[in-house]
PDB file of C-alpha atoms in Angstrom:
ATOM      1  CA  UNK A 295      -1.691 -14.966 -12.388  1.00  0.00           C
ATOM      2  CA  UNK A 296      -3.437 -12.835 -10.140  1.00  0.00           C
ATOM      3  CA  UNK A 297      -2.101 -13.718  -6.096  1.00  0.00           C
ATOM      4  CA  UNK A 298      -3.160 -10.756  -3.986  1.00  0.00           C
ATOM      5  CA  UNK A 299      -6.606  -9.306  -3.531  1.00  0.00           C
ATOM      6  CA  UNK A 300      -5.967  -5.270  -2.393  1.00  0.00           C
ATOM      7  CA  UNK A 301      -8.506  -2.324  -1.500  1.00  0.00           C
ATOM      8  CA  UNK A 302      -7.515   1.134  -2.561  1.00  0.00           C
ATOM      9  CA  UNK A 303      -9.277   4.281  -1.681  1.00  0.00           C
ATOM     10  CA  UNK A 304      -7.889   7.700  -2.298  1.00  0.00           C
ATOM     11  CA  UNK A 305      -8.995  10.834  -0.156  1.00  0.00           C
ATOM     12  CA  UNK A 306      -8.478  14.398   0.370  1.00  0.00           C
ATOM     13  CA  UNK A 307      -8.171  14.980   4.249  1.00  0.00           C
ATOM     14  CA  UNK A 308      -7.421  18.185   6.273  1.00  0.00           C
ATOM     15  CA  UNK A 309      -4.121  17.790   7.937  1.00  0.00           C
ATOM     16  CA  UNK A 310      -4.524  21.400   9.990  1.00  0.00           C
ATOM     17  CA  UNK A 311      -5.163  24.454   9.808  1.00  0.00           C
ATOM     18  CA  UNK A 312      -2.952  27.538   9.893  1.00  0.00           C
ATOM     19  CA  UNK A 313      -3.976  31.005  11.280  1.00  0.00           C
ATOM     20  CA  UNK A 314      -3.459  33.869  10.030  1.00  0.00           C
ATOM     21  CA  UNK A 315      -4.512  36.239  12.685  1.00  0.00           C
ATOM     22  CA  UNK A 316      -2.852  39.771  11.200  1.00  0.00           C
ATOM     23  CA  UNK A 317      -5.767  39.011   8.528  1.00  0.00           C
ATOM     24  CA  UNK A 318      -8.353  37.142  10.263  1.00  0.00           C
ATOM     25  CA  UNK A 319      -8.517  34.224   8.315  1.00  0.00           C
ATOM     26  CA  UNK A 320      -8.207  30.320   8.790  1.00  0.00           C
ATOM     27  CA  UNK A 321      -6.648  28.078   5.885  1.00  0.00           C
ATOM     28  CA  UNK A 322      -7.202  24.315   6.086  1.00  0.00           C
ATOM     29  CA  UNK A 323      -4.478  22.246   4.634  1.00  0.00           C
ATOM     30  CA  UNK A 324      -5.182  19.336   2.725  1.00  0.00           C
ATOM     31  CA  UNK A 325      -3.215  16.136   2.287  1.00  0.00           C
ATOM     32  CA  UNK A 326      -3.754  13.708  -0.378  1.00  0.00           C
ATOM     33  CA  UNK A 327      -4.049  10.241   1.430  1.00  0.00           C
ATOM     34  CA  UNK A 328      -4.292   6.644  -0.348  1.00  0.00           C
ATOM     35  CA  UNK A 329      -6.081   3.836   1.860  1.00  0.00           C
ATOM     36  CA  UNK A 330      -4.135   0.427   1.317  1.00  0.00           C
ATOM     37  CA  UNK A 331      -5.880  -2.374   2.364  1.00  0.00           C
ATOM     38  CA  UNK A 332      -3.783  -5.593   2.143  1.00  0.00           C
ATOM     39  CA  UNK A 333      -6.842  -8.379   2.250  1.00  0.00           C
ATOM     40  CA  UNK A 334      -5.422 -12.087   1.105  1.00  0.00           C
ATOM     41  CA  UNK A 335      -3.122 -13.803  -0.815  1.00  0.00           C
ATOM     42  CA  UNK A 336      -4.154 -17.276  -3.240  1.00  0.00           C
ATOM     43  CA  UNK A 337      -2.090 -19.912  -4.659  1.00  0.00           C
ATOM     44  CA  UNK A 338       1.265 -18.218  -3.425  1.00  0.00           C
ATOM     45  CA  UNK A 339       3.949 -20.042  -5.195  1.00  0.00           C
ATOM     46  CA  UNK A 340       6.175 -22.009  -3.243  1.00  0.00           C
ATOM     47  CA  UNK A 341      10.052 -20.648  -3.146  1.00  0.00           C
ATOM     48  CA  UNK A 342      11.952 -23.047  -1.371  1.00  0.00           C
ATOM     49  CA  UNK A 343      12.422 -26.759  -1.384  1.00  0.00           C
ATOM     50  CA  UNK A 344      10.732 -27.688   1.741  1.00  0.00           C
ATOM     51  CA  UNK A 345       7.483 -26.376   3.433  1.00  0.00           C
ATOM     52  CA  UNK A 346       4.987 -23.491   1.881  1.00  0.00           C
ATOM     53  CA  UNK A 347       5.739 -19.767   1.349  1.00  0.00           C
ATOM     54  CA  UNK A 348       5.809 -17.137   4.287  1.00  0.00           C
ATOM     55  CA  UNK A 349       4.589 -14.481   2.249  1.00  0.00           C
ATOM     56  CA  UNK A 350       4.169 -11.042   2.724  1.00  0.00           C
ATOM     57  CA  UNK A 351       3.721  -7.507   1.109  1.00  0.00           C
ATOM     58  CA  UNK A 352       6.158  -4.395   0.662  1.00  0.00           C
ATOM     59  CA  UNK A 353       4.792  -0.995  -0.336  1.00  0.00           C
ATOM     60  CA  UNK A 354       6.673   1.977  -1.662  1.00  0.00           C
ATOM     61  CA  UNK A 355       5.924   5.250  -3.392  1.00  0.00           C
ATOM     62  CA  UNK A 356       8.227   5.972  -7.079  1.00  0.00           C
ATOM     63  CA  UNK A 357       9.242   9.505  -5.053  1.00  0.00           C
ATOM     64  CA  UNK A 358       9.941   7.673  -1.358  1.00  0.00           C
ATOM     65  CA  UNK A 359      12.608   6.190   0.110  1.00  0.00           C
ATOM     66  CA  UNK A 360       9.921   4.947   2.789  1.00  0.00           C
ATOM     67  CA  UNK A 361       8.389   1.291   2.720  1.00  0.00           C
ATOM     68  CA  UNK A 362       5.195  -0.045   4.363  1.00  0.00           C
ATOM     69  CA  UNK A 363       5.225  -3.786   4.974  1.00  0.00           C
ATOM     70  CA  UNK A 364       2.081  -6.415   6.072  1.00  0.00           C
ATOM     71  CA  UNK A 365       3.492  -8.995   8.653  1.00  0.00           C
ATOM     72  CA  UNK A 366       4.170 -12.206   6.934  1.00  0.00           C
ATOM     73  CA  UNK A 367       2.224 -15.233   7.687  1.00  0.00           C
ATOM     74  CA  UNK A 368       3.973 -18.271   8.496  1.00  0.00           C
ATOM     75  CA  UNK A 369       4.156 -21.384   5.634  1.00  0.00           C
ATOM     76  CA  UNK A 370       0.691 -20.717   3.826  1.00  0.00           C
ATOM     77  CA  UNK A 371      -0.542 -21.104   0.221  1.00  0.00           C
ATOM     78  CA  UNK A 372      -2.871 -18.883   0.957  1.00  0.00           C
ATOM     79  CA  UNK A 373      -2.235 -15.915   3.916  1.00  0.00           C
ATOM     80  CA  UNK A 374      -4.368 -13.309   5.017  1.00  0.00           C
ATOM     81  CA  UNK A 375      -3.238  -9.759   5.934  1.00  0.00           C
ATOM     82  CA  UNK A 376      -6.376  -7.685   6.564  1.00  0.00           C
ATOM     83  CA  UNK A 377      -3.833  -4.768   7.168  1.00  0.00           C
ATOM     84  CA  UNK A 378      -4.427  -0.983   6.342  1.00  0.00           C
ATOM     85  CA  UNK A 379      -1.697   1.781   5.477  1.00  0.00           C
ATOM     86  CA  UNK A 380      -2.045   5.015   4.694  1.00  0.00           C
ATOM     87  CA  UNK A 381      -0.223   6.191   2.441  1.00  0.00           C
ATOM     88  CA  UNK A 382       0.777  10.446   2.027  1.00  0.00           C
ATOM     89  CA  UNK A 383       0.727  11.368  -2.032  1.00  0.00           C
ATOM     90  CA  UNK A 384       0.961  14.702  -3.562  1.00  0.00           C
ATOM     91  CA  UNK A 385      -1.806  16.275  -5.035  1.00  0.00           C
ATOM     92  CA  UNK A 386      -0.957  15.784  -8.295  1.00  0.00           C
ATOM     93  CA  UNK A 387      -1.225  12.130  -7.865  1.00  0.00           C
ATOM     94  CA  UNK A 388       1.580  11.707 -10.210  1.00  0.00           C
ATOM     95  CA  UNK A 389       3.413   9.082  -7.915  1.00  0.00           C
ATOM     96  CA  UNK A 390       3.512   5.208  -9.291  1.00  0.00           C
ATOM     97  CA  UNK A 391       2.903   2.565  -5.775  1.00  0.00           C
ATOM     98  CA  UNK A 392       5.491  -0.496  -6.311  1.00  0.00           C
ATOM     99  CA  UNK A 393       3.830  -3.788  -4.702  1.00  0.00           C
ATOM    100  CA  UNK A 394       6.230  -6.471  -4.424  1.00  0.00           C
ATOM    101  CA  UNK A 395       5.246  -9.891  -2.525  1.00  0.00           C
ATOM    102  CA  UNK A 396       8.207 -11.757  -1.348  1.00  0.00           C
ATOM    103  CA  UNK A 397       8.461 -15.321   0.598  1.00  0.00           C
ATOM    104  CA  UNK A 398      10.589 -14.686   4.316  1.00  0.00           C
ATOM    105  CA  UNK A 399      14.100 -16.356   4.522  1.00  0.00           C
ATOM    106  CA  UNK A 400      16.309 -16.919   7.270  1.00  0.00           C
ATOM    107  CA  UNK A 401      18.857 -14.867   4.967  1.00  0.00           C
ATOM    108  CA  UNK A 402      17.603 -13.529   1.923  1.00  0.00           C
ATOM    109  CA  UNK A 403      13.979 -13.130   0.985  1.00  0.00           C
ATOM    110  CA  UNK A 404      12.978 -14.327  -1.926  1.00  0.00           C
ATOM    111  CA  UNK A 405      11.094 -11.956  -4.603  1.00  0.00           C
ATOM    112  CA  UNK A 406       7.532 -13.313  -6.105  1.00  0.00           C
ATOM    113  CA  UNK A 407       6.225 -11.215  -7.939  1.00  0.00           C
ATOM    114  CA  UNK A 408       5.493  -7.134  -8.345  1.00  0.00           C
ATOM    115  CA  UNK A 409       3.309  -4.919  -9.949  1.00  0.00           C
ATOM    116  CA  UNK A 410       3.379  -0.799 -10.285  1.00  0.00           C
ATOM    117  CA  UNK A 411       0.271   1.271 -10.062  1.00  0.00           C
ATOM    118  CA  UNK A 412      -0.580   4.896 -11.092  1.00  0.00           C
ATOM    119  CA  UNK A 413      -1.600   6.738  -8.289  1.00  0.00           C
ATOM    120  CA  UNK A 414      -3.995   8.824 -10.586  1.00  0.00           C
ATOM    121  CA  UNK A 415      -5.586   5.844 -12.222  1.00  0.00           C
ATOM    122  CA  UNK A 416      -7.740   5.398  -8.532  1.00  0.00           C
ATOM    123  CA  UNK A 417     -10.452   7.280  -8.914  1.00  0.00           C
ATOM    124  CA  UNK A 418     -11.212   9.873  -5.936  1.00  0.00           C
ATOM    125  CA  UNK A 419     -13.354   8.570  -3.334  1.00  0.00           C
ATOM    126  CA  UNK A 420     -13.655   5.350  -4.458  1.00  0.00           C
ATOM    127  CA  UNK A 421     -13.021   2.001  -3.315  1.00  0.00           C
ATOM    128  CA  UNK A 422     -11.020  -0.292  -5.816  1.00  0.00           C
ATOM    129  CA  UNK A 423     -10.951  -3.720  -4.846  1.00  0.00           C
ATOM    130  CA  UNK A 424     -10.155  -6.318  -6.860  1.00  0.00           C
ATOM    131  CA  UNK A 425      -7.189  -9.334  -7.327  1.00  0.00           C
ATOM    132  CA  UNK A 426      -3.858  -8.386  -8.750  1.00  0.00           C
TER     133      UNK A 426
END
């Protein structure tokens, strides 16, 4: 069942430039960048015995200890993020992004669902939105 609707978009950006000045000669250095867009949530299962979810989103690269979070949105069905992360990946694109949507707890979160992606199966340049 398909509960979050995400844009991806991955670019090559210059991060800087380094000069070289013994040779004359500027190098730009580019970063590999993927454009998260957390849009909405539908039907979000409900986790606890009382009330709706308070769902939200946790992003994290295969090679990262970082995380990237949305906020969660308080006892909804169906929520609606419209947050953007972006996201530093090698050039080789050979990272997998682990999505996992849990529902907030006073103590422990509960886990709803997750889903992996190969970086290198976004094409270039291209926007990818669809449900997931």
């Amino acid at each position: 069942m398909d509960f979050a609707r995400l844009c991806f978009i991955c670019l090559i950006l210059p991060i800087g430039e380094k000069k070289y000045f013994f040779i004359q000669k500027v190098f730009i250095i580019y970063q590999m960048i993927l454009h998260v867009k957390a849009e909405e949530g539908v039907d979000i299962p409900k986790m606890d015995v009382i009330g709706k979810s308070d769902p939200y989103l946790v992003f994290k690269l295969s090679n990262s200890s970082k995380t990237w979070k949305t906020q969660f949105k308080k006892d909804t069905h169906t929520p609606v993020w419209k947050e953007e992360f972006h996201i530093p990946v090698s050039e080789k694109l050979d990272e997998q992004l682990h999505i996992e949507l849990y529902d907030k707890d006073i103590i422990n979160d509960d886990l709803i669902s997750s889903i992996d992606f190969q970086i290198n199966s976004f094409p270039k340049g291209k926007v990818v939105d669809q449900w997931y």
